[in-house]
Amino acid sequence: NHRVQKLHPGGTPLFAFGGPGPHPGLFQEAAGLAYHDGHVFVADRFNHRVQVLDVQGRLRFAFGEPALDAGRADGRLFAPSAVAVSLDGSRAAVCEPLEGRVQVFERTDSKSEHRDDARPEGLARYGPRGGGGGDLLALIDPEQRAVRVYDTRAVDPVAITTLGTGGGAGQRFVAPVDCAVDAARQRVLVLDAGARRLESWRLAREPDAPPEYDRRMGRLVRALDLASLDDSGIDPRAVACDAGGRAYVVDAAQAAV
């Protein structure tokens, strides 16, 4: 739900703040949380920043603009997943697991405000999961909530289509977390954890034709509502596909496949 909830010690919900989006006060996966002196620090994973809000959910400031070159830009962040604040509040440590590092930020008297135009145009960052098979490679683009598909026959993979950016509601993903390639059937399976749905997309592609980009190459042919399979609750986290075209989904809630 891309939000932070405040609960009574007994577990009763009191209120929530945030919501999905790139704008100040909104989150693209609120992944980590810390509290200090009336302020809530939120690791806003796919907005590549840490937002600092008061206990009523009002934004105070943010830091850590997205890194143009992952792993090379000190002070910039890429997919932060956790944040911790020192006892005196003078420093914040931010964990970036995809970069294999922790950055420490020091408090200054003048806190730089978050800028809406801080995100570089055209910057694509991929999540930790993806799938490949034959001459196809599919990668999750968490910022755009899409799946990028590449032809890998050349030395440098060539982008051939993007899934999940269609105009209709059924053509868009809520929160895709993993994908798998069924090269024999020219299919890409997309696990949308936000919608609790497994989707099958077929690629209208001639395998021997020169690779070129076609935004209409992918067509949604089937969507399976995973929530309907188990009324006790399901938390889909990963998907794989075998040679026979069968799909396997990891359910983190039940610790099962």
Short mmCIF file of C-alpha atoms in Angstrom, two decimals:
data_model
loop_
_atom_site.label_atom_id
_atom_site.label_comp_id
_atom_site.label_asym_id
_atom_site.label_seq_id
_atom_site.Cartn_x
_atom_site.Cartn_y
_atom_site.Cartn_z
CA ASN A 1 0.00 0.00 0.00
CA HIS A 2 3.10 2.24 0.03
CA ARG A 3 2.21 3.88 3.35
CA VAL A 4 3.15 4.04 7.02
CA GLN A 5 0.56 3.08 9.62
CA LYS A 6 0.52 4.22 13.24
CA LEU A 7 -0.85 1.59 15.62
CA HIS A 8 -1.97 1.57 19.25
CA PRO A 9 0.27 -0.66 21.46
CA GLY A 10 -2.58 -3.16 21.37
CA GLY A 11 -2.44 -3.28 17.57
CA THR A 12 -5.44 -1.09 16.77
CA PRO A 13 -4.82 1.11 13.70
CA LEU A 14 -4.85 4.83 14.54
CA PHE A 15 -4.09 6.47 11.19
CA ALA A 16 -1.89 6.12 8.13
CA PHE A 17 0.06 8.45 5.87
CA GLY A 18 1.72 8.22 2.49
CA GLY A 19 0.44 6.38 -0.58
CA PRO A 20 1.92 5.35 -3.94
CA GLY A 21 3.69 8.01 -6.00
CA PRO A 22 6.90 9.96 -6.66
CA HIS A 23 5.83 13.25 -5.08
CA PRO A 24 6.89 14.53 -1.63
CA GLY A 25 5.10 12.67 1.14
CA LEU A 26 4.33 9.67 -1.10
CA PHE A 27 6.28 6.42 -1.34
CA GLN A 28 7.32 3.81 -3.90
CA GLU A 29 7.74 0.97 -1.37
CA ALA A 30 8.32 2.26 2.13
CA ALA A 31 10.98 -0.32 2.98
CA GLY A 32 12.63 0.89 6.21
CA LEU A 33 11.64 2.95 9.22
CA ALA A 34 13.36 4.76 12.09
CA TYR A 35 12.14 7.17 14.77
CA HIS A 36 13.92 9.98 16.58
CA ASP A 37 12.62 12.91 18.61
CA GLY A 38 9.21 13.21 16.99
CA HIS A 39 10.42 12.48 13.48
CA VAL A 40 9.83 9.38 11.35
CA PHE A 41 12.58 8.48 8.87
CA VAL A 42 11.30 6.39 5.93
CA ALA A 43 13.54 4.60 3.43
CA ASP A 44 11.56 5.29 0.24
CA ARG A 45 13.05 2.45 -1.79
CA PHE A 46 12.14 3.09 -5.42
CA ASN A 47 12.03 6.87 -5.11
CA HIS A 48 15.69 6.48 -4.06
CA ARG A 49 15.49 8.79 -1.05
CA VAL A 50 14.86 9.02 2.68
CA GLN A 51 11.89 11.12 3.72
CA VAL A 52 11.60 12.63 7.18
CA LEU A 53 8.10 13.32 8.49
CA ASP A 54 6.59 14.31 11.81
CA VAL A 55 4.37 11.88 13.73
CA GLN A 56 1.29 13.29 11.99
CA GLY A 57 2.72 12.38 8.59
CA ARG A 58 3.67 15.91 7.53
CA LEU A 59 6.82 15.99 5.41
CA ARG A 60 9.70 17.94 6.95
CA PHE A 61 12.51 17.24 4.48
CA ALA A 62 14.10 14.52 2.37
CA PHE A 63 17.64 13.58 1.39
CA GLY A 64 19.44 11.30 -1.02
CA GLU A 65 18.69 12.14 -4.67
CA PRO A 66 18.84 9.15 -7.06
CA ALA A 67 22.27 8.01 -8.21
CA LEU A 68 23.03 8.38 -11.91
CA ASP A 69 25.80 5.77 -11.71
CA ALA A 70 24.91 3.18 -9.10
CA GLY A 71 27.70 2.64 -6.60
CA ARG A 72 29.69 5.68 -7.73
CA ALA A 73 27.86 8.67 -6.36
CA ASP A 74 28.43 9.31 -2.66
CA GLY A 75 25.51 11.08 -1.06
CA ARG A 76 23.07 9.79 -3.66
CA LEU A 77 20.93 6.72 -3.10
CA PHE A 78 19.83 3.70 -5.07
CA ALA A 79 16.94 1.60 -3.66
CA PRO A 80 17.56 2.20 0.07
CA SER A 81 15.94 -0.53 2.16
CA ALA A 82 16.69 0.44 5.77
CA VAL A 83 17.58 3.49 7.84
CA ALA A 84 18.86 3.92 11.40
CA VAL A 85 19.39 7.12 13.39
CA SER A 86 22.01 7.69 16.09
CA LEU A 87 20.90 8.28 19.68
CA ASP A 88 21.63 12.01 19.49
CA GLY A 89 20.03 12.33 16.06
CA SER A 90 23.16 13.74 14.47
CA ARG A 91 23.65 10.93 11.94
CA ALA A 92 21.53 8.60 9.83
CA ALA A 93 22.85 5.35 8.34
CA VAL A 94 21.14 4.21 5.14
CA CYS A 95 21.47 0.66 3.76
CA GLU A 96 21.61 0.09 -0.02
CA PRO A 97 21.60 -3.72 -0.48
CA LEU A 98 21.73 -3.62 -4.28
CA GLU A 99 24.91 -1.55 -4.02
CA GLY A 100 26.33 -3.57 -1.11
CA ARG A 101 26.99 -0.51 1.01
CA VAL A 102 25.81 1.67 3.92
CA GLN A 103 26.05 5.45 3.68
CA VAL A 104 26.13 7.68 6.75
CA PHE A 105 24.54 11.14 6.50
CA GLU A 106 25.31 13.90 8.98
CA ARG A 107 22.72 16.42 10.13
CA THR A 108 23.32 20.00 9.03
CA ASP A 109 21.70 23.22 10.14
CA SER A 110 20.18 23.81 6.71
CA LYS A 111 18.22 20.78 5.57
CA SER A 112 17.92 20.73 1.79
CA GLU A 113 14.32 20.36 0.71
CA HIS A 114 13.30 17.60 -1.66
CA ARG A 115 12.93 18.82 -5.24
CA ASP A 116 10.27 17.44 -7.54
CA ASP A 117 12.65 17.81 -10.48
CA ALA A 118 15.50 15.89 -8.84
CA ARG A 119 14.81 12.67 -10.74
CA PRO A 120 16.89 12.44 -13.92
CA GLU A 121 14.74 12.03 -17.03
CA GLY A 122 14.93 8.65 -18.71
CA LEU A 123 16.77 7.01 -15.84
CA ALA A 124 15.87 3.29 -15.69
CA ARG A 125 16.67 1.23 -12.62
CA TYR A 126 15.94 -2.45 -12.36
CA GLY A 127 14.83 -4.47 -9.37
CA PRO A 128 16.79 -7.42 -7.98
CA ARG A 129 14.74 -9.99 -9.90
CA GLY A 130 14.23 -10.93 -13.53
CA GLY A 131 14.08 -13.90 -15.83
CA GLY A 132 15.86 -15.22 -18.87
CA GLY A 133 15.54 -18.08 -21.32
CA GLY A 134 16.72 -18.80 -24.85
CA ASP A 135 17.47 -15.44 -26.44
CA LEU A 136 15.12 -13.46 -24.18
CA LEU A 137 15.77 -11.48 -21.02
CA ALA A 138 13.05 -9.83 -18.91
CA LEU A 139 13.75 -7.35 -16.10
CA ILE A 140 11.50 -5.63 -13.58
CA ASP A 141 11.53 -1.83 -13.78
CA PRO A 142 10.16 -0.92 -10.32
CA GLU A 143 10.04 2.83 -10.92
CA GLN A 144 7.75 2.50 -13.96
CA ARG A 145 6.01 -0.63 -12.61
CA ALA A 146 6.78 -2.35 -15.88
CA VAL A 147 8.75 -5.25 -17.36
CA ARG A 148 11.45 -4.57 -19.97
CA VAL A 149 12.10 -7.34 -22.47
CA TYR A 150 15.40 -7.71 -24.36
CA ASP A 151 16.73 -9.81 -27.23
CA THR A 152 20.12 -11.22 -26.15
CA ARG A 153 21.44 -12.55 -29.45
CA ALA A 154 23.78 -9.59 -29.89
CA VAL A 155 26.73 -8.76 -27.62
CA ASP A 156 24.68 -5.91 -26.16
CA PRO A 157 21.03 -6.87 -25.44
CA VAL A 158 18.47 -5.01 -27.56
CA ALA A 159 15.23 -3.74 -25.98
CA ILE A 160 12.30 -5.16 -27.95
CA THR A 161 9.22 -4.28 -25.86
CA THR A 162 7.84 -3.12 -22.52
CA LEU A 163 5.03 -4.86 -20.66
CA GLY A 164 2.63 -3.17 -18.27
CA THR A 165 2.39 0.31 -19.76
CA GLY A 166 -0.86 -0.12 -21.70
CA GLY A 167 -3.72 2.33 -21.50
CA GLY A 168 -6.29 0.01 -19.91
CA ALA A 169 -6.37 -0.88 -16.23
CA GLY A 170 -5.85 -4.55 -17.09
CA GLN A 171 -2.68 -3.68 -19.00
CA ARG A 172 -0.90 -2.11 -16.02
CA PHE A 173 0.85 -3.64 -13.02
CA VAL A 174 0.36 -2.58 -9.40
CA ALA A 175 3.67 -3.79 -7.95
CA PRO A 176 5.53 -6.34 -10.12
CA VAL A 177 8.18 -8.20 -8.10
CA ASP A 178 9.43 -10.98 -10.38
CA CYS A 179 9.15 -12.43 -13.86
CA ALA A 180 10.07 -15.61 -15.72
CA VAL A 181 10.67 -16.35 -19.40
CA ASP A 182 9.17 -19.33 -21.22
CA ALA A 183 11.25 -19.02 -24.39
CA ALA A 184 9.79 -22.12 -26.10
CA ARG A 185 6.34 -20.54 -26.05
CA GLN A 186 7.48 -16.92 -26.39
CA ARG A 187 5.87 -16.08 -23.06
CA VAL A 188 6.79 -13.86 -20.13
CA LEU A 189 5.20 -14.63 -16.76
CA VAL A 190 4.88 -11.58 -14.52
CA LEU A 191 4.21 -11.85 -10.78
CA ASP A 192 2.32 -8.76 -9.62
CA ALA A 193 2.47 -8.87 -5.81
CA GLY A 194 0.44 -5.67 -5.49
CA ALA A 195 -2.49 -7.22 -7.35
CA ARG A 196 -1.74 -10.76 -6.09
CA ARG A 197 -1.89 -11.89 -9.68
CA LEU A 198 0.19 -14.02 -12.03
CA GLU A 199 0.01 -12.81 -15.62
CA SER A 200 1.02 -14.56 -18.83
CA TRP A 201 2.14 -12.31 -21.72
CA ARG A 202 2.73 -13.67 -25.21
CA LEU A 203 5.26 -12.02 -27.52
CA ALA A 204 4.25 -11.62 -31.19
CA ARG A 205 7.81 -12.08 -32.37
CA GLU A 206 9.68 -13.91 -35.09
CA PRO A 207 12.72 -15.38 -33.33
CA ASP A 208 14.87 -15.24 -36.49
CA ALA A 209 13.96 -11.64 -37.41
CA PRO A 210 16.41 -8.81 -36.57
CA PRO A 211 15.61 -7.40 -33.11
CA GLU A 212 13.75 -4.11 -33.02
CA TYR A 213 11.55 -2.33 -30.51
CA ASP A 214 7.79 -2.85 -30.80
CA ARG A 215 5.69 -1.53 -27.93
CA ARG A 216 2.73 -3.67 -29.05
CA MET A 217 4.67 -6.93 -29.21
CA GLY A 218 3.42 -8.16 -25.83
CA ARG A 219 -0.19 -9.25 -25.37
CA LEU A 220 -1.79 -10.28 -22.07
CA VAL A 221 -3.34 -13.71 -22.64
CA ARG A 222 -4.13 -14.86 -19.11
CA ALA A 223 -4.28 -13.50 -15.56
CA LEU A 224 -4.55 -15.80 -12.55
CA ASP A 225 -5.97 -14.34 -9.32
CA LEU A 226 -3.67 -15.89 -6.70
CA ALA A 227 -5.76 -14.61 -3.79
CA SER A 228 -8.64 -16.82 -4.95
CA LEU A 229 -6.49 -19.93 -4.51
CA ASP A 230 -6.00 -19.49 -0.76
CA ASP A 231 -8.43 -17.55 1.42
CA SER A 232 -5.95 -17.56 4.32
CA GLY A 233 -3.87 -14.91 2.56
CA ILE A 234 -1.02 -15.12 0.09
CA ASP A 235 2.16 -13.08 -0.24
CA PRO A 236 3.62 -13.88 -3.70
CA ARG A 237 7.34 -13.06 -3.93
CA ALA A 238 8.98 -15.05 -6.75
CA VAL A 239 8.06 -17.02 -9.87
CA ALA A 240 9.83 -19.63 -12.00
CA CYS A 241 8.86 -21.62 -15.08
CA ASP A 242 9.96 -25.14 -16.06
CA ALA A 243 10.53 -26.60 -19.53
CA GLY A 244 6.94 -27.84 -19.68
CA GLY A 245 5.56 -24.35 -19.18
CA ARG A 246 4.43 -24.93 -15.59
CA ALA A 247 4.75 -21.97 -13.22
CA TYR A 248 5.91 -22.07 -9.60
CA VAL A 249 5.17 -19.22 -7.19
CA VAL A 250 6.80 -18.61 -3.81
CA ASP A 251 4.25 -17.70 -1.12
CA ALA A 252 6.13 -15.94 1.66
CA ALA A 253 3.06 -15.89 3.94
CA GLN A 254 2.80 -19.69 4.00
CA ALA A 255 6.53 -20.37 3.42
CA ALA A 256 5.49 -22.58 0.53
CA VAL A 257 5.59 -22.97 -3.26
#
